[in-house]
């Protein structure tokens, strides 16, 4: 039995699950997961009941043959596998919650998806723990969840610079920076354009949350690595398994190596995005339209990504330096299930 089938069957052995609950309990991308679900149903190992996936007696018999047991959640009840506790910077979190509440709402036009206030503070903690925060010049490429403000509120970075294609976000960051006397520079910028020379080789640390296509990752990571000063500089980005198969992970990792970046740390499911509520059902997302069972509005933060740290081991070698002219394919490929086509 393949791993995805095993993960699905042992999960629904414990109790029937909906799509949102199930996708976070297996390793594969959503496209392959849906194909596996239909295959398991055709074999009589599961059945669909309205919005729930249920195991059959035949499915239980197959698991018993594999010496499997109903799924046990082994994560720590407190941190849920995150390791870092946002209460360490509680004063920052309290202020940021007020700022975050008034932010511009995310839009599918730019494939925006925000993490919670606590999640942004956890990012701060991890970057701090790795020594990439204090006295550092930090480059943000895209910041719809306003993590740059959390970093500036800590007063530890020497400089915080934000680039985002969404003018609303840039204006809001400028407004907050002025109100709270923060050292944030914010610029409207489309990553398809060449990076201005005055920002090349000027930063110690970058943070970005790229669109999950190979082209999108290559473009964003190229701009980011070009911003770094040199050997020993570091970067952080998110990559999910929901919209990125292992083949895509391979291509992205190969790009990293060719740019002289090595992976030093990976925190699985560290980033939890606020893709909840009724709205997601009406955006044309494939995760809803191609689901084999009825989909109700999600009530959990189901979309998650691994938080990855990379470090430059030599001179940066970005894959893309000049401006490019790309269409909607930057955001969308055949594994993209949570971006509007």
Tab-separated table of C-alpha atoms in Angstrom:
chain	number	residue	atom	x	y	z
A	1	UNK	CA	0.000	0.000	0.000
A	2	UNK	CA	1.395	3.436	-0.909
A	3	UNK	CA	1.964	5.994	1.844
A	4	UNK	CA	-0.831	8.388	0.831
A	5	UNK	CA	-3.407	5.574	0.849
A	6	UNK	CA	-2.144	4.438	4.247
A	7	UNK	CA	-2.313	7.953	5.678
A	8	UNK	CA	-5.841	8.497	4.389
A	9	UNK	CA	-7.176	5.133	5.553
A	10	UNK	CA	-5.705	5.264	9.052
A	11	UNK	CA	-7.009	8.830	9.452
A	12	UNK	CA	-10.611	7.964	8.570
A	13	UNK	CA	-10.432	4.682	10.540
A	14	UNK	CA	-10.575	6.766	13.710
A	15	UNK	CA	-13.574	8.813	12.520
A	16	UNK	CA	-15.103	10.138	9.272
A	17	UNK	CA	-13.381	13.333	8.094
A	18	UNK	CA	-14.133	16.163	5.701
A	19	UNK	CA	-11.697	17.342	3.031
A	20	UNK	CA	-10.174	20.104	5.178
A	21	UNK	CA	-9.451	17.748	8.080
A	22	UNK	CA	-8.056	15.042	5.824
A	23	UNK	CA	-5.597	17.019	3.690
A	24	UNK	CA	-3.544	18.042	6.737
A	25	UNK	CA	-3.135	14.382	7.753
A	26	UNK	CA	-1.303	13.200	4.631
A	27	UNK	CA	1.858	14.182	2.753
A	28	UNK	CA	0.786	14.460	-0.863
A	29	UNK	CA	-0.378	17.391	-2.958
A	30	UNK	CA	-4.132	18.013	-3.187
A	31	UNK	CA	-4.367	16.892	-6.832
A	32	UNK	CA	-2.832	13.506	-6.060
A	33	UNK	CA	-4.838	13.195	-2.834
A	34	UNK	CA	-8.125	13.617	-4.700
A	35	UNK	CA	-7.013	11.023	-7.258
A	36	UNK	CA	-6.099	8.641	-4.417
A	37	UNK	CA	-9.463	9.178	-2.731
A	38	UNK	CA	-11.328	8.226	-5.890
A	39	UNK	CA	-9.078	5.184	-6.351
A	40	UNK	CA	-9.752	4.030	-2.760
A	41	UNK	CA	-13.480	4.508	-3.312
A	42	UNK	CA	-13.366	2.489	-6.550
A	43	UNK	CA	-11.657	-0.331	-4.618
A	44	UNK	CA	-14.361	-0.233	-1.959
A	45	UNK	CA	-11.968	0.812	0.816
A	46	UNK	CA	-13.743	4.120	1.577
A	47	UNK	CA	-17.130	5.645	0.870
A	48	UNK	CA	-18.475	9.191	0.658
A	49	UNK	CA	-21.305	10.403	2.863
A	50	UNK	CA	-22.241	13.997	2.015
A	51	UNK	CA	-19.110	15.981	3.004
A	52	UNK	CA	-17.416	13.124	4.904
A	53	UNK	CA	-15.008	10.376	3.898
A	54	UNK	CA	-15.642	7.103	5.754
A	55	UNK	CA	-13.717	3.837	5.883
A	56	UNK	CA	-15.414	0.552	4.963
A	57	UNK	CA	-14.994	-2.864	6.552
A	58	UNK	CA	-12.897	-3.823	3.531
A	59	UNK	CA	-10.696	-0.785	4.185
A	60	UNK	CA	-10.229	-1.809	7.833
A	61	UNK	CA	-9.280	-5.333	6.741
A	62	UNK	CA	-6.615	-3.890	4.415
A	63	UNK	CA	-5.149	-1.811	7.267
A	64	UNK	CA	-5.043	-4.809	9.581
A	65	UNK	CA	-3.017	-6.652	6.927
A	66	UNK	CA	-0.550	-3.732	7.060
A	67	UNK	CA	-0.289	-3.938	10.883
A	68	UNK	CA	-1.705	-0.383	10.957
A	69	UNK	CA	-3.593	1.245	13.827
A	70	UNK	CA	-6.075	4.160	13.881
A	71	UNK	CA	-4.240	7.470	13.606
A	72	UNK	CA	-2.641	8.800	16.815
A	73	UNK	CA	-1.852	12.514	16.972
A	74	UNK	CA	1.670	12.581	18.413
A	75	UNK	CA	2.178	16.363	18.325
A	76	UNK	CA	2.657	18.334	21.531
A	77	UNK	CA	-0.738	19.697	22.611
A	78	UNK	CA	0.821	23.057	23.473
A	79	UNK	CA	2.890	24.024	20.442
A	80	UNK	CA	1.307	21.627	17.875
A	81	UNK	CA	4.757	20.927	16.457
A	82	UNK	CA	5.671	24.620	16.115
A	83	UNK	CA	8.306	24.511	18.924
A	84	UNK	CA	8.278	28.296	19.329
A	85	UNK	CA	5.984	30.053	21.825
A	86	UNK	CA	4.729	33.527	20.745
A	87	UNK	CA	4.260	34.480	24.400
A	88	UNK	CA	8.022	35.075	24.576
A	89	UNK	CA	7.327	38.352	22.768
A	90	UNK	CA	3.899	38.996	24.243
A	91	UNK	CA	4.208	42.807	24.230
A	92	UNK	CA	4.946	42.750	20.497
A	93	UNK	CA	2.059	40.345	19.910
A	94	UNK	CA	-0.412	42.556	21.782
A	95	UNK	CA	0.512	45.641	19.744
A	96	UNK	CA	0.607	43.703	16.479
A	97	UNK	CA	-2.897	42.310	17.007
A	98	UNK	CA	-4.274	45.856	16.952
A	99	UNK	CA	-2.300	46.653	13.787
A	100	UNK	CA	-3.245	43.390	12.078
A	101	UNK	CA	-6.968	43.906	12.707
A	102	UNK	CA	-6.972	47.002	10.476
A	103	UNK	CA	-4.860	45.609	7.631
A	104	UNK	CA	-5.957	45.593	3.972
A	105	UNK	CA	-7.823	42.348	3.332
A	106	UNK	CA	-6.060	39.758	1.197
A	107	UNK	CA	-6.987	39.398	-2.467
A	108	UNK	CA	-6.784	36.471	-4.908
A	109	UNK	CA	-5.447	38.858	-7.566
A	110	UNK	CA	-1.960	38.484	-6.102
A	111	UNK	CA	-2.385	35.006	-4.567
A	112	UNK	CA	-2.388	36.467	-1.067
A	113	UNK	CA	-2.866	34.350	2.030
A	114	UNK	CA	-2.063	35.566	5.509
A	115	UNK	CA	-0.903	33.781	8.636
A	116	UNK	CA	-2.143	34.648	12.113
A	117	UNK	CA	-0.582	37.256	14.369
A	118	UNK	CA	0.856	34.489	16.576
A	119	UNK	CA	2.379	32.822	13.528
A	120	UNK	CA	4.205	36.011	12.544
A	121	UNK	CA	5.659	36.281	16.050
A	122	UNK	CA	6.788	32.649	15.843
A	123	UNK	CA	8.631	33.573	12.655
A	124	UNK	CA	10.345	36.367	14.568
A	125	UNK	CA	11.377	33.936	17.300
A	126	UNK	CA	12.843	31.433	14.869
A	127	UNK	CA	14.806	34.074	12.937
A	128	UNK	CA	16.011	35.513	16.272
A	129	UNK	CA	17.078	32.084	17.538
A	130	UNK	CA	19.099	31.469	14.363
A	131	UNK	CA	20.976	34.779	14.764
A	132	UNK	CA	19.522	36.468	11.695
A	133	UNK	CA	17.690	39.350	13.426
A	134	UNK	CA	19.797	41.520	15.753
A	135	UNK	CA	21.658	44.290	13.950
A	136	UNK	CA	20.709	42.796	10.599
A	137	UNK	CA	19.401	44.482	7.458
A	138	UNK	CA	16.306	42.548	6.426
A	139	UNK	CA	14.652	42.289	2.995
A	140	UNK	CA	10.975	41.306	2.665
A	141	UNK	CA	9.660	40.396	-0.783
A	142	UNK	CA	5.873	40.363	-0.385
A	143	UNK	CA	4.342	40.965	3.017
A	144	UNK	CA	0.554	40.682	2.980
A	145	UNK	CA	0.590	39.309	6.546
A	146	UNK	CA	2.713	42.255	7.768
A	147	UNK	CA	5.476	40.189	9.369
A	148	UNK	CA	7.874	43.059	8.664
A	149	UNK	CA	6.010	45.128	11.257
A	150	UNK	CA	6.583	42.425	13.882
A	151	UNK	CA	10.308	42.495	13.096
A	152	UNK	CA	10.458	46.281	13.329
A	153	UNK	CA	8.475	46.292	16.591
A	154	UNK	CA	11.210	44.139	18.140
A	155	UNK	CA	13.673	47.055	17.608
A	156	UNK	CA	16.395	44.490	16.892
A	157	UNK	CA	17.011	44.792	13.123
A	158	UNK	CA	19.234	47.585	11.861
A	159	UNK	CA	17.019	48.061	8.807
A	160	UNK	CA	13.747	46.590	7.490
A	161	UNK	CA	12.836	47.006	3.817
A	162	UNK	CA	9.593	45.736	2.282
A	163	UNK	CA	8.704	45.251	-1.383
A	164	UNK	CA	5.151	44.344	-2.392
A	165	UNK	CA	3.114	44.544	-5.590
A	166	UNK	CA	-0.009	45.590	-3.660
A	167	UNK	CA	-0.059	49.360	-3.160
A	168	UNK	CA	-2.582	49.019	-0.301
A	169	UNK	CA	-0.111	47.006	1.750
A	170	UNK	CA	2.755	49.396	1.078
A	171	UNK	CA	0.681	52.403	2.125
A	172	UNK	CA	-0.534	50.654	5.264
A	173	UNK	CA	2.994	49.645	6.291
A	174	UNK	CA	4.154	53.242	5.789
A	175	UNK	CA	1.253	54.481	7.902
A	176	UNK	CA	2.024	52.042	10.717
A	177	UNK	CA	5.754	52.754	10.551
A	178	UNK	CA	5.128	56.469	10.979
A	179	UNK	CA	2.594	55.993	13.785
A	180	UNK	CA	4.818	53.652	15.814
A	181	UNK	CA	8.147	55.255	14.879
A	182	UNK	CA	9.482	52.131	13.170
A	183	UNK	CA	12.452	51.850	10.811
A	184	UNK	CA	10.555	50.323	7.874
A	185	UNK	CA	11.092	51.338	4.259
A	186	UNK	CA	8.257	50.174	1.981
A	187	UNK	CA	8.249	50.182	-1.828
A	188	UNK	CA	5.686	49.158	-4.416
A	189	UNK	CA	7.424	46.564	-6.569
A	190	UNK	CA	6.509	43.842	-9.051
A	191	UNK	CA	8.966	40.944	-8.832
A	192	UNK	CA	8.847	40.604	-12.624
A	193	UNK	CA	10.930	43.783	-12.782
A	194	UNK	CA	14.683	43.872	-12.358
A	195	UNK	CA	15.790	44.651	-8.812
A	196	UNK	CA	17.165	48.178	-8.463
A	197	UNK	CA	20.954	48.158	-8.060
A	198	UNK	CA	20.728	50.109	-4.799
A	199	UNK	CA	19.152	47.032	-3.187
A	200	UNK	CA	21.581	44.453	-4.610
A	201	UNK	CA	24.036	42.881	-2.111
A	202	UNK	CA	22.756	45.075	0.721
A	203	UNK	CA	20.954	42.694	3.109
A	204	UNK	CA	21.811	40.045	5.687
A	205	UNK	CA	18.453	38.254	5.751
A	206	UNK	CA	15.475	37.844	3.441
A	207	UNK	CA	11.924	36.627	4.039
A	208	UNK	CA	9.434	35.776	1.299
A	209	UNK	CA	6.347	33.651	0.728
A	210	UNK	CA	6.403	32.961	-3.024
A	211	UNK	CA	3.663	31.646	-5.267
A	212	UNK	CA	3.977	27.874	-5.504
A	213	UNK	CA	4.922	27.369	-9.112
A	214	UNK	CA	8.465	26.549	-10.176
A	215	UNK	CA	8.554	29.799	-12.169
A	216	UNK	CA	7.216	31.793	-9.239
A	217	UNK	CA	9.635	30.279	-6.753
A	218	UNK	CA	12.573	30.760	-9.115
A	219	UNK	CA	11.669	34.402	-9.688
A	220	UNK	CA	11.086	35.333	-6.032
A	221	UNK	CA	14.111	33.449	-4.722
A	222	UNK	CA	16.317	34.967	-7.434
A	223	UNK	CA	15.321	38.483	-6.431
A	224	UNK	CA	15.865	37.620	-2.774
A	225	UNK	CA	19.266	35.978	-3.144
A	226	UNK	CA	20.422	38.918	-5.255
A	227	UNK	CA	19.642	41.187	-2.300
A	228	UNK	CA	22.008	39.321	0.034
A	229	UNK	CA	25.474	40.644	0.951
A	230	UNK	CA	27.308	37.377	0.516
A	231	UNK	CA	28.473	34.194	2.207
A	232	UNK	CA	26.701	33.540	5.506
A	233	UNK	CA	23.629	35.644	4.701
A	234	UNK	CA	20.353	33.772	5.193
A	235	UNK	CA	16.814	33.573	3.901
A	236	UNK	CA	13.425	32.206	4.922
A	237	UNK	CA	10.468	31.135	2.806
A	238	UNK	CA	7.415	28.892	2.912
A	239	UNK	CA	6.696	25.851	0.732
A	240	UNK	CA	3.672	23.587	1.104
A	241	UNK	CA	3.027	20.040	-0.010
A	242	UNK	CA	-0.618	20.841	-0.861
A	243	UNK	CA	0.284	22.513	-4.169
A	244	UNK	CA	3.814	21.214	-4.644
A	245	UNK	CA	4.537	17.602	-5.468
A	246	UNK	CA	7.898	16.068	-4.635
A	247	UNK	CA	8.900	16.623	-8.258
A	248	UNK	CA	8.312	20.345	-7.769
A	249	UNK	CA	10.216	20.257	-4.465
A	250	UNK	CA	13.103	18.638	-6.347
A	251	UNK	CA	13.166	21.395	-8.967
A	252	UNK	CA	13.035	24.109	-6.307
A	253	UNK	CA	15.801	22.482	-4.257
A	254	UNK	CA	17.925	22.165	-7.396
A	255	UNK	CA	17.447	25.884	-8.056
A	256	UNK	CA	18.506	26.645	-4.481
A	257	UNK	CA	21.745	24.700	-4.884
A	258	UNK	CA	22.500	26.340	-8.225
A	259	UNK	CA	22.048	29.749	-6.567
A	260	UNK	CA	24.573	28.704	-3.874
A	261	UNK	CA	21.888	28.359	-1.192
A	262	UNK	CA	21.756	25.361	1.131
A	263	UNK	CA	18.851	24.344	3.348
A	264	UNK	CA	19.779	24.459	7.038
A	265	UNK	CA	16.364	24.145	8.736
A	266	UNK	CA	12.845	23.000	7.868
A	267	UNK	CA	9.848	23.368	10.191
A	268	UNK	CA	6.949	21.326	8.850
A	269	UNK	CA	3.471	22.929	8.875
A	270	UNK	CA	4.933	25.931	10.694
A	271	UNK	CA	2.904	28.478	8.726
A	272	UNK	CA	-0.887	28.198	9.096
A	273	UNK	CA	-2.875	30.417	6.759
A	274	UNK	CA	-6.258	31.957	7.534
A	275	UNK	CA	-8.117	30.365	4.606
A	276	UNK	CA	-11.344	29.747	6.495
A	277	UNK	CA	-15.040	30.578	6.200
A	278	UNK	CA	-17.592	30.801	3.406
A	279	UNK	CA	-15.496	32.934	1.084
A	280	UNK	CA	-13.217	30.138	-0.073
A	281	UNK	CA	-16.170	28.292	-1.625
A	282	UNK	CA	-16.815	31.085	-4.139
A	283	UNK	CA	-13.323	31.940	-5.423
A	284	UNK	CA	-13.128	29.246	-8.109
A	285	UNK	CA	-10.407	27.273	-6.305
A	286	UNK	CA	-9.800	23.744	-7.597
A	287	UNK	CA	-9.594	22.470	-4.004
A	288	UNK	CA	-13.358	23.069	-3.903
A	289	UNK	CA	-14.364	22.492	-7.526
A	290	UNK	CA	-12.465	19.219	-7.988
A	291	UNK	CA	-13.224	17.730	-4.571
A	292	UNK	CA	-14.715	14.227	-4.822
A	293	UNK	CA	-17.056	14.968	-1.900
A	294	UNK	CA	-19.256	17.895	-0.908
A	295	UNK	CA	-17.242	20.779	0.538
A	296	UNK	CA	-18.486	22.942	3.398
A	297	UNK	CA	-16.772	26.137	4.613
A	298	UNK	CA	-13.550	25.254	6.463
A	299	UNK	CA	-13.496	25.969	10.203
A	300	UNK	CA	-9.808	25.149	10.736
A	301	UNK	CA	-6.590	26.734	9.434
A	302	UNK	CA	-6.056	23.830	7.065
A	303	UNK	CA	-3.560	25.335	4.579
A	304	UNK	CA	-0.044	25.042	5.963
A	305	UNK	CA	3.501	25.335	4.706
A	306	UNK	CA	6.955	24.307	5.802
A	307	UNK	CA	9.120	27.221	6.967
A	308	UNK	CA	12.530	26.797	5.354
A	309	UNK	CA	15.810	28.504	6.222
A	310	UNK	CA	18.553	28.718	3.604
A	311	UNK	CA	22.075	30.100	3.845
A	312	UNK	CA	24.410	31.459	1.187
A	313	UNK	CA	27.660	29.477	1.025
A	314	UNK	CA	29.373	31.610	-1.609
A	315	UNK	CA	28.645	34.423	-4.049
A	316	UNK	CA	24.944	34.601	-4.931
A	317	UNK	CA	24.008	33.191	-8.341
A	318	UNK	CA	20.397	34.232	-9.009
A	319	UNK	CA	18.669	32.300	-11.799
A	320	UNK	CA	16.888	35.451	-12.988
A	321	UNK	CA	18.435	38.933	-12.989
A	322	UNK	CA	16.740	40.874	-15.774
A	323	UNK	CA	13.071	41.840	-16.009
A	324	UNK	CA	10.683	39.168	-17.285
A	325	UNK	CA	7.278	39.389	-18.930
A	326	UNK	CA	5.119	36.559	-17.613
A	327	UNK	CA	1.365	36.114	-17.631
A	328	UNK	CA	-0.979	34.416	-15.131
A	329	UNK	CA	1.116	31.230	-15.466
A	330	UNK	CA	3.411	32.744	-12.845
A	331	UNK	CA	0.686	31.943	-10.323
A	332	UNK	CA	-0.846	28.799	-11.779
A	333	UNK	CA	0.141	25.276	-12.865
A	334	UNK	CA	-1.593	21.890	-12.866
A	335	UNK	CA	-0.861	21.390	-9.144
A	336	UNK	CA	-2.228	24.783	-8.123
A	337	UNK	CA	-5.461	24.105	-6.252
A	338	UNK	CA	-5.709	27.212	-4.060
A	339	UNK	CA	-5.150	30.023	-6.551
A	340	UNK	CA	-7.842	31.513	-8.749
A	341	UNK	CA	-7.280	30.319	-12.372
